[in-house]
Every structure is written in structure tokens, then in C-alpha cells.
mmCIF file of C-alpha atoms in Angstrom:
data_model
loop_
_atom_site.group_PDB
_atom_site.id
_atom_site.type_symbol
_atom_site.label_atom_id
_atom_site.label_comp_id
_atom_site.label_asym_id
_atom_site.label_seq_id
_atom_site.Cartn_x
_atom_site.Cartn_y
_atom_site.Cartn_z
ATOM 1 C CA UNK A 166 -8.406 -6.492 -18.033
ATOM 2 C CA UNK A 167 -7.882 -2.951 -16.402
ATOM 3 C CA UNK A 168 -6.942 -1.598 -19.498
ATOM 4 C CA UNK A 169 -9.956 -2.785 -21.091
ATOM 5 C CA UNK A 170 -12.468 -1.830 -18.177
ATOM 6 C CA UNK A 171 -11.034 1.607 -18.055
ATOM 7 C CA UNK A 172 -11.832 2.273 -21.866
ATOM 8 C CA UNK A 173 -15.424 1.066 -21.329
ATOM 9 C CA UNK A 174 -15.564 3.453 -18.498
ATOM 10 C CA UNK A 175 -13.735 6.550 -20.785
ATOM 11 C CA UNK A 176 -16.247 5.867 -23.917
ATOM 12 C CA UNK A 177 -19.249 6.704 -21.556
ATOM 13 C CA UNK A 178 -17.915 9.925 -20.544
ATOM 14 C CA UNK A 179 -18.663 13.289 -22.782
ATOM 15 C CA UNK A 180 -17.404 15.351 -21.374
ATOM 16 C CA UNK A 181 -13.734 16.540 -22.777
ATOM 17 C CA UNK A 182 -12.275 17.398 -19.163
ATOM 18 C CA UNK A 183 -13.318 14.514 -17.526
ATOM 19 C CA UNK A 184 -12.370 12.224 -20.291
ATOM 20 C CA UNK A 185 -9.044 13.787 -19.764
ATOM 21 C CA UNK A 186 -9.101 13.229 -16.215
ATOM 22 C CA UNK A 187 -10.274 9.806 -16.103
ATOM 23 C CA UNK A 188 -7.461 8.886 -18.655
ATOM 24 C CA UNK A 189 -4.956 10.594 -15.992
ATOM 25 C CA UNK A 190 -6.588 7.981 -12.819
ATOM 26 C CA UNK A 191 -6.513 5.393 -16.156
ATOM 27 C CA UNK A 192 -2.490 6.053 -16.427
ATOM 28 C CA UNK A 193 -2.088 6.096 -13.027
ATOM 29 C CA UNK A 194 -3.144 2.952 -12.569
ATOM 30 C CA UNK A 195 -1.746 1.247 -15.471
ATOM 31 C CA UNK A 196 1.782 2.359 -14.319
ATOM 32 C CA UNK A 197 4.138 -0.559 -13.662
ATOM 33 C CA UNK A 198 3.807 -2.406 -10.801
ATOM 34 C CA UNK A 199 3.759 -5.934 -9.237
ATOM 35 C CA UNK A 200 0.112 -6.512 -9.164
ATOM 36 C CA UNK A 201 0.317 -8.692 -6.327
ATOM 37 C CA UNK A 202 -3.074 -7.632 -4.905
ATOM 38 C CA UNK A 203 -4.923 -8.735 -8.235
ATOM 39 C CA UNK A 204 -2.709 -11.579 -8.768
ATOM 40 C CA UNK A 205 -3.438 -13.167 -5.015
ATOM 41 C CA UNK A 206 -6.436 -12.691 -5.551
ATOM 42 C CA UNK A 207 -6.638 -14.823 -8.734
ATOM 43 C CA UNK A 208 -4.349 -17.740 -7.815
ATOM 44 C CA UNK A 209 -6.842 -18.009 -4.820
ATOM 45 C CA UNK A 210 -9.729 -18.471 -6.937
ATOM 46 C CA UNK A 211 -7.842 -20.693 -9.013
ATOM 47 C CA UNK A 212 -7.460 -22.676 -5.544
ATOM 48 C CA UNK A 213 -10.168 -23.558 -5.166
ATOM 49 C CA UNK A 214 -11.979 -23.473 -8.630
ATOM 50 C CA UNK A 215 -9.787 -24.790 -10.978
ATOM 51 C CA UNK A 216 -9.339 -23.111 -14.370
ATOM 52 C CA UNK A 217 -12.784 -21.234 -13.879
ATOM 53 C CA UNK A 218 -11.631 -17.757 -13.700
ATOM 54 C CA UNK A 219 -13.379 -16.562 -16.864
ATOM 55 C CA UNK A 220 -16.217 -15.106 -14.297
ATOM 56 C CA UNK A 221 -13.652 -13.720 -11.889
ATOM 57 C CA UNK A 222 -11.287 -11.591 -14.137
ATOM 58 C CA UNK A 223 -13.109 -8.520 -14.361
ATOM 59 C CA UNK A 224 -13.971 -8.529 -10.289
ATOM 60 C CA UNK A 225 -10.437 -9.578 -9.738
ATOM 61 C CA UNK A 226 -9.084 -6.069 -10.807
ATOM 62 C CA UNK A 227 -11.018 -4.590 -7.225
ATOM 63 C CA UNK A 228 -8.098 -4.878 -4.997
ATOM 64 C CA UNK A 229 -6.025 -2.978 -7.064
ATOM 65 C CA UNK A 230 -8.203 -0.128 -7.831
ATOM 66 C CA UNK A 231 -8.947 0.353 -3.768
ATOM 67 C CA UNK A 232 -4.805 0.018 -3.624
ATOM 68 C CA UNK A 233 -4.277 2.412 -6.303
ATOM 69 C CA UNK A 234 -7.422 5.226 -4.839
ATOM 70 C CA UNK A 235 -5.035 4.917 -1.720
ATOM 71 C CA UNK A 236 -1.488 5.916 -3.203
ATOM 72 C CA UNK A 237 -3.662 8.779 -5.033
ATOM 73 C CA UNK A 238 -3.992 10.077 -1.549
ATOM 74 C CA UNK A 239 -0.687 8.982 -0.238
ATOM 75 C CA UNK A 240 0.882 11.184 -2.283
ATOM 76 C CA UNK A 241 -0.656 14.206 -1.674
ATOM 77 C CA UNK A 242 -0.359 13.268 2.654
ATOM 78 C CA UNK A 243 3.465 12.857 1.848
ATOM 79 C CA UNK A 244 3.987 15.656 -0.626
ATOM 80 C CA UNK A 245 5.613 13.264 -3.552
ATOM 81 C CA UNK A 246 6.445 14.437 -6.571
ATOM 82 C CA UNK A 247 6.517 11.224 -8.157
ATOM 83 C CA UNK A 248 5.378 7.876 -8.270
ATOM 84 C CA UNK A 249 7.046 5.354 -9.831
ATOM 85 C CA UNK A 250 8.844 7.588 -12.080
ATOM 86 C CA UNK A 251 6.271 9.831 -13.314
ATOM 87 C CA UNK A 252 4.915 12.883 -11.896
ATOM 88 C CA UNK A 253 1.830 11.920 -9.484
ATOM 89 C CA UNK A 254 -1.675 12.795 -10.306
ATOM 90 C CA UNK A 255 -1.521 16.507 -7.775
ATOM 91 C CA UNK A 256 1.493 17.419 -9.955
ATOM 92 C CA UNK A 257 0.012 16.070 -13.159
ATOM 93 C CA UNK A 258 -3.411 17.961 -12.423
ATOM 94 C CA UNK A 259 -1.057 20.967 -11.298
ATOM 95 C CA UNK A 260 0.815 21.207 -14.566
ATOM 96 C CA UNK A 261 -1.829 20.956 -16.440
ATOM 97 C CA UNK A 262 -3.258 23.891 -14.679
ATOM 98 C CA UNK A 263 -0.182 25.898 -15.013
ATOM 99 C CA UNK A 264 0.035 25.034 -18.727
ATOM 100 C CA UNK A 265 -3.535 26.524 -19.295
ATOM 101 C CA UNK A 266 -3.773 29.453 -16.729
ATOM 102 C CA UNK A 267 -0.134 30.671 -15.962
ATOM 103 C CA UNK A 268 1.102 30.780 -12.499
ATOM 104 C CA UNK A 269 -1.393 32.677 -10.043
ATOM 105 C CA UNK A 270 -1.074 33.362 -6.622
ATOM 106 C CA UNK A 271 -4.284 32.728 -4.246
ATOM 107 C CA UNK A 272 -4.892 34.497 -0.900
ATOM 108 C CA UNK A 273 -6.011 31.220 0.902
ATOM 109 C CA UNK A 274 -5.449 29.108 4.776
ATOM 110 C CA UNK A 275 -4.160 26.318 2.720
ATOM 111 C CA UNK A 276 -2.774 26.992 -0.674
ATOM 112 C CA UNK A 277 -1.044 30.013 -2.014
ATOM 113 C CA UNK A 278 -1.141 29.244 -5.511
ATOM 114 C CA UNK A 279 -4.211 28.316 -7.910
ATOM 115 C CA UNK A 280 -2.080 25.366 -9.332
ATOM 116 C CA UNK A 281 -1.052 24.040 -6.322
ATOM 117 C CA UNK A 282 -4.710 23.940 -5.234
ATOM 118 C CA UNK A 283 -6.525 22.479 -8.527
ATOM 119 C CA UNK A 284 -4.021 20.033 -8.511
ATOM 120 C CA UNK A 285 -4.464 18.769 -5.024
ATOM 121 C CA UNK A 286 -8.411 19.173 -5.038
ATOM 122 C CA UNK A 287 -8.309 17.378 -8.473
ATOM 123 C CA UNK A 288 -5.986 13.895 -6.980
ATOM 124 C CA UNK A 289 -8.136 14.060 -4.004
ATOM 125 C CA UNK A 290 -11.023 13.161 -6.456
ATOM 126 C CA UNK A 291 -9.360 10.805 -9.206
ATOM 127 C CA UNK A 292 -8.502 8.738 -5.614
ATOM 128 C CA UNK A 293 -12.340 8.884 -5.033
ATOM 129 C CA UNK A 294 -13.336 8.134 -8.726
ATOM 130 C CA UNK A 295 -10.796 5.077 -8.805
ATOM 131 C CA UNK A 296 -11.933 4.155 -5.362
ATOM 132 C CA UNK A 297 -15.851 3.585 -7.209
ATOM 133 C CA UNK A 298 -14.643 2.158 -10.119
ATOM 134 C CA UNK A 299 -13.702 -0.505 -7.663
ATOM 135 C CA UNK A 300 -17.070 -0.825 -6.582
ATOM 136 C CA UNK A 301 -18.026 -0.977 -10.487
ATOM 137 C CA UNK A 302 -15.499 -3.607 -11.250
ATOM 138 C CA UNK A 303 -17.373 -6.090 -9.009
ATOM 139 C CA UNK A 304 -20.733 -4.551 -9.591
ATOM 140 C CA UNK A 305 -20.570 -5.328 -13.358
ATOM 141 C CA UNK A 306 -18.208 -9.046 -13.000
ATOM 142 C CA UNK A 307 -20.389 -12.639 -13.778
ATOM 143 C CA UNK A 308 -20.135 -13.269 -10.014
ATOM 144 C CA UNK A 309 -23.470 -14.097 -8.126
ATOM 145 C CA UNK A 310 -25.130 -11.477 -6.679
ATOM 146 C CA UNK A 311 -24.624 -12.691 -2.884
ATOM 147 C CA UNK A 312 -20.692 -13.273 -3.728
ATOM 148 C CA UNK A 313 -20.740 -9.518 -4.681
ATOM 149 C CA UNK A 314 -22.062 -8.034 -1.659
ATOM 150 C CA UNK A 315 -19.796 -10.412 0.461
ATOM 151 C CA UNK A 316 -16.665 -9.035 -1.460
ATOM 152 C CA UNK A 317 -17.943 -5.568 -1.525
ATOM 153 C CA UNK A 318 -18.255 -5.409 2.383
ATOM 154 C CA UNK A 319 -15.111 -7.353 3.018
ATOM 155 C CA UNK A 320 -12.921 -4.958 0.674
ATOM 156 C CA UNK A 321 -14.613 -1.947 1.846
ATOM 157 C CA UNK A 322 -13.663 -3.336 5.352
ATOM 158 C CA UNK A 323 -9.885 -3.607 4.324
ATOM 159 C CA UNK A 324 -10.228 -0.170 2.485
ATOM 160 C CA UNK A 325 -11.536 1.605 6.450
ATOM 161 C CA UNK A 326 -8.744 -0.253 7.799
ATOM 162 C CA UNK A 327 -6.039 1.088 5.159
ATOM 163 C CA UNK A 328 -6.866 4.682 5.795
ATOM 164 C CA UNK A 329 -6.938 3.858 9.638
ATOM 165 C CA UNK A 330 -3.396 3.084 9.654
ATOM 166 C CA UNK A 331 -3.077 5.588 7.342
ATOM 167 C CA UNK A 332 -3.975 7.780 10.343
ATOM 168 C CA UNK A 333 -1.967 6.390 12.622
ATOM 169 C CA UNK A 334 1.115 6.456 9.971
ATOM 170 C CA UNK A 335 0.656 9.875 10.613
ATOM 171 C CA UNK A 336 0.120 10.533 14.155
ATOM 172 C CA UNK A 337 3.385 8.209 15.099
ATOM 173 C CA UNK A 338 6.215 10.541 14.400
ATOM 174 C CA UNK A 339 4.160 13.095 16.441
ATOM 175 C CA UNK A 340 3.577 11.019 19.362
ATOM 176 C CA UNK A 341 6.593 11.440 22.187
ATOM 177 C CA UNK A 342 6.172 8.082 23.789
ATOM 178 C CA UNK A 343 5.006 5.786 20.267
ATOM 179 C CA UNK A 344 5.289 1.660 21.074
ATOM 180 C CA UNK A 345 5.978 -1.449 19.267
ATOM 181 C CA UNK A 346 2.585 -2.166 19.590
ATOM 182 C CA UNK A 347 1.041 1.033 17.590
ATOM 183 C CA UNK A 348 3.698 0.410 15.078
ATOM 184 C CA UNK A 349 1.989 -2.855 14.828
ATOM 185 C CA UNK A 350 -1.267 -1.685 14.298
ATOM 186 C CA UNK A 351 -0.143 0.491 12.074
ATOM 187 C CA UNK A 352 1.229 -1.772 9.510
ATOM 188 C CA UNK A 353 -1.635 -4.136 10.003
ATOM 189 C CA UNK A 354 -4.212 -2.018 8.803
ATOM 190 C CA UNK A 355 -2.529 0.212 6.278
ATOM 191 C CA UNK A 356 -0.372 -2.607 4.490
ATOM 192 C CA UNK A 357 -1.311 -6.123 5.692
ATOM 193 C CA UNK A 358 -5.029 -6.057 5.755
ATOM 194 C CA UNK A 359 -5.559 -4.765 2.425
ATOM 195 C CA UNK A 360 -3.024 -7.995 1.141
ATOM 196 C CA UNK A 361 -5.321 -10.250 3.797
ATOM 197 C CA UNK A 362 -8.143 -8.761 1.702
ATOM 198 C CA UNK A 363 -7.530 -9.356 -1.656
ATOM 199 C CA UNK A 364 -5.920 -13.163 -0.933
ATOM 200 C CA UNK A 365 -9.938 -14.280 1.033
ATOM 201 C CA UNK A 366 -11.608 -11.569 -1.968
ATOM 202 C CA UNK A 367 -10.265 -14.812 -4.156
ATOM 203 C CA UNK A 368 -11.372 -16.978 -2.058
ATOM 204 C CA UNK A 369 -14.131 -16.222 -1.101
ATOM 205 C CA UNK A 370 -15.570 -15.639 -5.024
ATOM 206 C CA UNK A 371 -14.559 -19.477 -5.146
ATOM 207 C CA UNK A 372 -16.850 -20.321 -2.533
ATOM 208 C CA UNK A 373 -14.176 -21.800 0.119
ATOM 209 C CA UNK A 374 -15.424 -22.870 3.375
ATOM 210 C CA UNK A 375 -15.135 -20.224 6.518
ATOM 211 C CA UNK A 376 -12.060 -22.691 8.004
ATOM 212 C CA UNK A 377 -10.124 -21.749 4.737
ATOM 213 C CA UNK A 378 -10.717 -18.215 4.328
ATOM 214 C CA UNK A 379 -10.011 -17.356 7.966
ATOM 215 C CA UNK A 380 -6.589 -19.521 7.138
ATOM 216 C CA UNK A 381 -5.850 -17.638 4.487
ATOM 217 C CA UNK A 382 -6.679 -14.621 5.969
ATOM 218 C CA UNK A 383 -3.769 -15.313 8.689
ATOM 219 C CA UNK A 384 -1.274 -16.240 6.205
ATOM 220 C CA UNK A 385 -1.897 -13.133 4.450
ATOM 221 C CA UNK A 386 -1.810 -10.287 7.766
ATOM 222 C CA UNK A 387 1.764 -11.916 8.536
ATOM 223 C CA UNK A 388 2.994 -11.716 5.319
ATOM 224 C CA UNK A 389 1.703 -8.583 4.945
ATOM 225 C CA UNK A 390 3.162 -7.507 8.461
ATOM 226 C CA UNK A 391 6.638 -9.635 7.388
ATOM 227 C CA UNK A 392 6.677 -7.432 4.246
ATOM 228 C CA UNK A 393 6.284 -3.904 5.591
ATOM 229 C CA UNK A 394 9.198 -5.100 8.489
ATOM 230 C CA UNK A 395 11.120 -5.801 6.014
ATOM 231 C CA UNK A 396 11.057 -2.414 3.783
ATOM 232 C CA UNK A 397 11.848 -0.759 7.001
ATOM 233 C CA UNK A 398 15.279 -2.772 7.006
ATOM 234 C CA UNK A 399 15.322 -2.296 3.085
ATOM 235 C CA UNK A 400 15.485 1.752 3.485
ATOM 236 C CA UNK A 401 18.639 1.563 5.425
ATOM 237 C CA UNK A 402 20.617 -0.103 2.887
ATOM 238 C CA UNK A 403 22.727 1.763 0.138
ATOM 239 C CA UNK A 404 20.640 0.440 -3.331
ATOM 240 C CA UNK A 405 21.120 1.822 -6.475
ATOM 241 C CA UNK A 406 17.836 4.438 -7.201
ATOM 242 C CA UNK A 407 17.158 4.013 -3.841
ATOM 243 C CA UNK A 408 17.656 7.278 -1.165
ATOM 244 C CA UNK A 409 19.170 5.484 2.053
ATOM 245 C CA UNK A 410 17.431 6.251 5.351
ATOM 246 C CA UNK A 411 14.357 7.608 3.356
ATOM 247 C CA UNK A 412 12.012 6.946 6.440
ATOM 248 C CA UNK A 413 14.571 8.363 9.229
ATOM 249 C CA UNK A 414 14.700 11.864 6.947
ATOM 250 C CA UNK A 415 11.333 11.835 7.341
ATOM 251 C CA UNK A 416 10.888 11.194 10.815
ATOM 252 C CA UNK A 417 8.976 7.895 10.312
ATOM 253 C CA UNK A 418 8.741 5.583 13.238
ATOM 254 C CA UNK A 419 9.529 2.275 12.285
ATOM 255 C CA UNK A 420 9.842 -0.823 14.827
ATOM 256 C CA UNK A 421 13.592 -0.619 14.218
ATOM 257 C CA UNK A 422 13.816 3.277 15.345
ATOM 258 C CA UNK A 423 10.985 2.286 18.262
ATOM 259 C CA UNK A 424 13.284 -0.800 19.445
ATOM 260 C CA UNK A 425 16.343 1.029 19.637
ATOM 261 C CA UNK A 426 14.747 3.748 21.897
ATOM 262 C CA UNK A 427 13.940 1.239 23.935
ATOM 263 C CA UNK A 428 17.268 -0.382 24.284
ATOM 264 C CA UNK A 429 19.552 2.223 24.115
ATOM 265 C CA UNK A 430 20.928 3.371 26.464
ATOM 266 C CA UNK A 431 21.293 6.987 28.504
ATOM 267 C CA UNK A 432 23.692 8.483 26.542
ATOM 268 C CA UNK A 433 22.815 6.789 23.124
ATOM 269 C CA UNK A 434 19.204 7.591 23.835
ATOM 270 C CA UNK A 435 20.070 10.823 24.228
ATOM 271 C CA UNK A 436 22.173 11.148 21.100
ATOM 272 C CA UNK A 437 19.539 9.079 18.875
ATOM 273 C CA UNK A 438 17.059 11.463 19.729
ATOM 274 C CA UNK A 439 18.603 14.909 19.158
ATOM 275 C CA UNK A 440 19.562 13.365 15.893
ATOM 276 C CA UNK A 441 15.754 12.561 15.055
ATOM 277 C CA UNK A 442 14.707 16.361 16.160
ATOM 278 C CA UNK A 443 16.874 18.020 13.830
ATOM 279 C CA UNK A 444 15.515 19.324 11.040
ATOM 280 C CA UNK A 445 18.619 19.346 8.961
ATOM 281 C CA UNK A 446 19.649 15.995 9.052
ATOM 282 C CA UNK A 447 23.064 15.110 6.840
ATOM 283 C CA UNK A 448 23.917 11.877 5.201
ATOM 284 C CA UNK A 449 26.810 11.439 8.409
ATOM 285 C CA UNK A 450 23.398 11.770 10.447
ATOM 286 C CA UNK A 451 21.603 9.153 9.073
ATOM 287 C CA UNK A 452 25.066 6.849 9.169
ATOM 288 C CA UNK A 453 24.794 7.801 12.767
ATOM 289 C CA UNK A 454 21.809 6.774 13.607
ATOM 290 C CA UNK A 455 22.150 3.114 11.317
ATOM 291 C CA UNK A 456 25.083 2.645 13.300
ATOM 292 C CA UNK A 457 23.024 2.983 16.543
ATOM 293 C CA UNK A 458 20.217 0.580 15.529
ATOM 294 C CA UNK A 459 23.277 -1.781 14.401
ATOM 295 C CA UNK A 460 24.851 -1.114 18.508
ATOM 296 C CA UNK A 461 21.245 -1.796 19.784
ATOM 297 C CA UNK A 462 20.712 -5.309 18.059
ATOM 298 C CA UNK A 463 17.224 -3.376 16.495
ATOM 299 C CA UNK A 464 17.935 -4.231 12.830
ATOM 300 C CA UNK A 465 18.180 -7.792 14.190
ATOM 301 C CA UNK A 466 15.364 -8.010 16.126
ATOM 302 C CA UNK A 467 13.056 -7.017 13.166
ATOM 303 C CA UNK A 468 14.675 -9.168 11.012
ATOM 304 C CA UNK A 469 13.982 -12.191 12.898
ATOM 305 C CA UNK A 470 10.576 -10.444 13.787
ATOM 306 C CA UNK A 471 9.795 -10.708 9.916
ATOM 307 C CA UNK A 472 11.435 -14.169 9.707
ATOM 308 C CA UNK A 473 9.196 -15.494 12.156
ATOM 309 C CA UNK A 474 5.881 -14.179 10.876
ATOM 310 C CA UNK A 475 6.577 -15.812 7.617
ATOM 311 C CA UNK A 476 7.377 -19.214 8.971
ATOM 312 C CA UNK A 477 4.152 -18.499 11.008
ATOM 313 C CA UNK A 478 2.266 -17.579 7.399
ATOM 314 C CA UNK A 479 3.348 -20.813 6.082
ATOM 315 C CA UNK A 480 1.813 -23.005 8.863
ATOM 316 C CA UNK A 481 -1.418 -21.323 8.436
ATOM 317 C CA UNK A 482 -0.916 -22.162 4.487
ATOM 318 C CA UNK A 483 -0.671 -25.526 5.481
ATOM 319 C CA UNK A 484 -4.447 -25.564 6.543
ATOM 320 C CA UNK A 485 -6.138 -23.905 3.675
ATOM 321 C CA UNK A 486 -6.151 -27.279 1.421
ATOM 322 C CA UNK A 487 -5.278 -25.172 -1.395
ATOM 323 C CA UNK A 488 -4.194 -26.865 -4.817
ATOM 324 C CA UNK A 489 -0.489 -27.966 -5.055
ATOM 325 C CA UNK A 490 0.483 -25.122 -7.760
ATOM 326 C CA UNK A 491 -1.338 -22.135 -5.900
ATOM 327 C CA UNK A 492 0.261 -23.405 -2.674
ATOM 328 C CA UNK A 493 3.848 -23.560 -4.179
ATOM 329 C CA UNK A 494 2.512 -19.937 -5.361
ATOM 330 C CA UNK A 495 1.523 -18.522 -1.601
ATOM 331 C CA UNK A 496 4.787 -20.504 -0.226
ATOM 332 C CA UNK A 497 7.320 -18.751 -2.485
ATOM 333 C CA UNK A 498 5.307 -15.431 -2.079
ATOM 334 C CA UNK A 499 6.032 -15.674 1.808
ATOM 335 C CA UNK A 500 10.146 -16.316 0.947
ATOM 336 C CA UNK A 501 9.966 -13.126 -1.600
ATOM 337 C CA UNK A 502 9.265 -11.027 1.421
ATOM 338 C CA UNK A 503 12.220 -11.903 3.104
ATOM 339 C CA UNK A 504 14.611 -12.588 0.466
ATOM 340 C CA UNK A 505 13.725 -9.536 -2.142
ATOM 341 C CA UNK A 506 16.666 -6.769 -2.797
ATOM 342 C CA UNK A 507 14.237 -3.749 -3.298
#
């Protein structure tokens, strides 16, 4: 279905640079991925309308288009060079640019090459294009008109929220004296409430009652909440492909790092945080500082923290009356959170 709507979207376009361009935010979205946004969203419709998802499929496609306009962005804010192993769309756009013009130096405030800026000005606005096409997706579905503005305002809700924690994402490793409870907000709005979203989006097209969206909607902001907790513990383990202590290189306050502040103490404090304003920080660093979240009983406390919002999830689950095969679904998707390797 993406696939398709995209190359109804690229045959209207003559132009030859845009095409290209729109087959770039086309790619980008296509990538691999687990869908789960898109999926959700259709084994909620499918709770509570049966097999009638014929009218749904197109619209269904939304969340992940708002997900994707977000990493677009994302990527640029945390100056990757890839995503999911392939350049992303500011180094795509850049290369391109290169390839074409040579290598050019610019006089500017923000950007001293012309690459470096065409490519950044053009993922700013394949996140914006993608982000309409979202808007289009639901705009040009078999849903009933009243349906479609309910969706549009709820997912442009989730979308406002995203890019507030967004904000916040950013502001925490500034802020001296950052709590549990901003960390909170955080990961609500830029990771659970765009899952909570997408789960009532599916609903909501399948005309549940009020009492079962607002059910589903709680399941969904734990999980959500359970599943960012738990990449924070992921990123400390050695994987294979996986860089360990990604987030404490970065200076990224998770609940783990804010926990152990907390319960650390004088000297370990002390030694926790000259390790997190160094600029330089070695692998024996980041050893050092795992080490001290193991000492504080921090990786613990999130871990049950995470365990507990799931088994919380599943309650709410309980009172959505939700077929037997999409609950099973929602049910397992609560246990992946917890129990997933990467």
C-alpha cells in the first residue's frame, strides 16, 4: 500500500527534480522497518470491524508517514549519517549536490559548505512533504468524511506532541538539575503518544465507543513508555552492530543516568558526573559509568519500571472488548517490549 500510494503521488509530478526528490522521501520510507505504527493501527480496526479493512488500508499508512516526516528531522537534530543502513536523506540530498556542483565553500552563520546546506534545507522539506502526504493518505482513503477529520486532528495531535518531546529530548542534557519526571514527559510525547495514536487512529476508523478508545489509548502510552525504558537498558549492553553506551556518548539523559544521580552517593556523584562532562569519553569511561548505574540499583529500577507499565498496559487491554485474535495480538506486543534483544 505505501509503495503503491507513493507511485500515484510520483506520476503527478513533472517536474524531473522533484520526481527525484519525492522518490528519495519514497525510499526513505520504504526502508525496512517493523511497521508497528501501521500494523496497530490495522489489527485495531480489525477489532472491532471484522475483516472490513478494504476501506481502511490506504488511511492506515498515516501513522507511518507522520513517524517517518519525524526521523527525516531526527536526523538532521542528531547529525546521523545513516539510517538504517543507508545514508539519510541530508546526506543523500548532500551527495547528490556534491556529485553535480563539486565541493564549494559558503561564507554563512550556519553552514560552511553549499552541500552541507542543500542537503540539510532539502531533508528539512522531504520531512514536510512526507508529513502532507500523511494528510493525503487519509484525505483520499473510503473512510467517511467525519471519521477523517476525527483521525486527522487526533494524529496531528500526536504529531505536536512528538516534536514537543522532541524539544525536550533536546533541552535535557542541557539542563543541570533534569528529573525523572521530565524524562517522563519526554518519552511520552516523543515515543509513546505517537504509538497511543496510531493504536485509537484504528480504532477509532472502526467506530469503537469512547470507553474503548480511551482504553486503548492507556494500553498504548505505557507500552509506549515500557518500550523507550527499555532501549535505554538495551544501549548499555554489548550487541553485535550495536555501539554500547550510544546514549551516555552522547550525553543523553535517560531515567537510568537521572536515577543514579539521585542515588549515588558523594563521591560516586562526583565521579559519575565528571565522567558525563568530558568530552572525550573512552570505552573504560562508559564501563565506568555502567558499572555505577549497576552500584546504584538504576538499571534495576527501570527495569521493573518498564515491567510494571506493561502489566499495567495489559489490564487496560482487558477493558477494550477487543476480538480474541487482536487481543492475543496487543498482549504479545506488550511482552515484545520487554523481552526483545535489539
Amino acid at each position: 500500500t505505501l509503495h503503491t500510494f507513493f507511485e500515484n503521488k510520483i506520476k503527478e509530478i513533472e517536474d524531473p527534480f522533484l520526481r527525484l526528490n519525492y522518490g528519495y522521501a519514497q525510499e526513505f520510507v520504504m526502508r525496512p522497518g517493523k511497521r508497528i505504527r501501521p500494523i496497530s493501527s490495522l489489527i485495531a480496526y480489525d477489532s472491532y470491524k471484522g475483516d472490513e479493512k478494504s476501506s481502511f488500508l490506504q488511511a492506515s499508512i498515516a501513522p507511518e508517514l507522520f513517524h517517518a516526516s519525524s526521523l527525516a528531522h531526527d536526523d538532521i537534530m542528531d547529525e546521523d549519517f545513516s539510517r538504517r543502513n543507508k545514508p539519510t536523506l541530508h546526506i543523500l540530498s548532500k551527495n547528490w549536490h556534491q556529485n553535480r556542483f563539486g565541493k564549494k565553500t559558503r561564507q554563512g552563520n550556519l553552514f560552511t559548505s553549499e552541500s552541507n546546506r542543500f542537503g540539510t534545507s532539502m531533508a528539512i522539506m522531504h520531512g514536510n512533504i512526507i508529513y502532507s502526504l500523511a494528510f493525503d493518505s487519509i484525505y483520499d482513503s473510503k473512510l467517511d468524511e467525519k471519521v477523517k477529520l476525527q483521525s486527522i486532528k487526533l494524529l496531528n495531535n500526536a504529531y505536536r506532541r512528538t516534536n514537543e518531546g522532541q524539544m525536550l529530548d533536546i533541552l535535557l542534557p542541557c539542563a543541570k538539575n533534569a528529573t525523572i519526571t521530565q524524562y517522563e514527559r519526554m518519552a511520552l510525547g516523543k515515543t509513546a503518544e505517537p504509538f497511543a495514536a496510531a493504536v485509537c487512529f484504528g480504532a477509532l476508523a472502526a467506530h469503537a465507543n469512547k470507553q474503548q478508545i480511551d482504553s486503548l489509548q492507556r494500553y498504548a502510552l505505557r507500552v509506549g513508555l515500557a518500550f523507550q525504558l527499555y532501549d535505554d537498558i538495551l544501549d548499555l549492553q554489548p550487541k553485535k552492530g550495536r555501539e554500547q553506551g550510544s546514549d551516555i556518548k552522547k550525553g543523553m539523559k535517560t531515567m537510568i543516568l537521572l536515577h543514579a544521580l539521585e542515588k549515588a552517593k558523594d563521591a560516586d556523584r562526583k565521579k559519575l558526573l565528571d565522567l558525563l562532562d568530558s568530552n572525550n569519553r573512552r570505552s573504560s569511561d562508559i564501563e565506568g559509568i555502567i558499572a555505577l548505574f549497576r552500584k546504584t540499583g538504576s538499571i534495576a529500577f527501570v527495569e521493573k519500571k518498564a515491567k510494571s507499565l506493561v502489566e499495567e498496559a495489559k489490564k487496560e487491554l482487558r477493558k477494550c472488548n477487543v476480538e480474541k485474535n487482536c487481543f492475543h495480538f496487543f498482549e504479545e506486543l506488550a511482552d515484545y517490549v520487554i523481552l526483545r534483544e535489539q
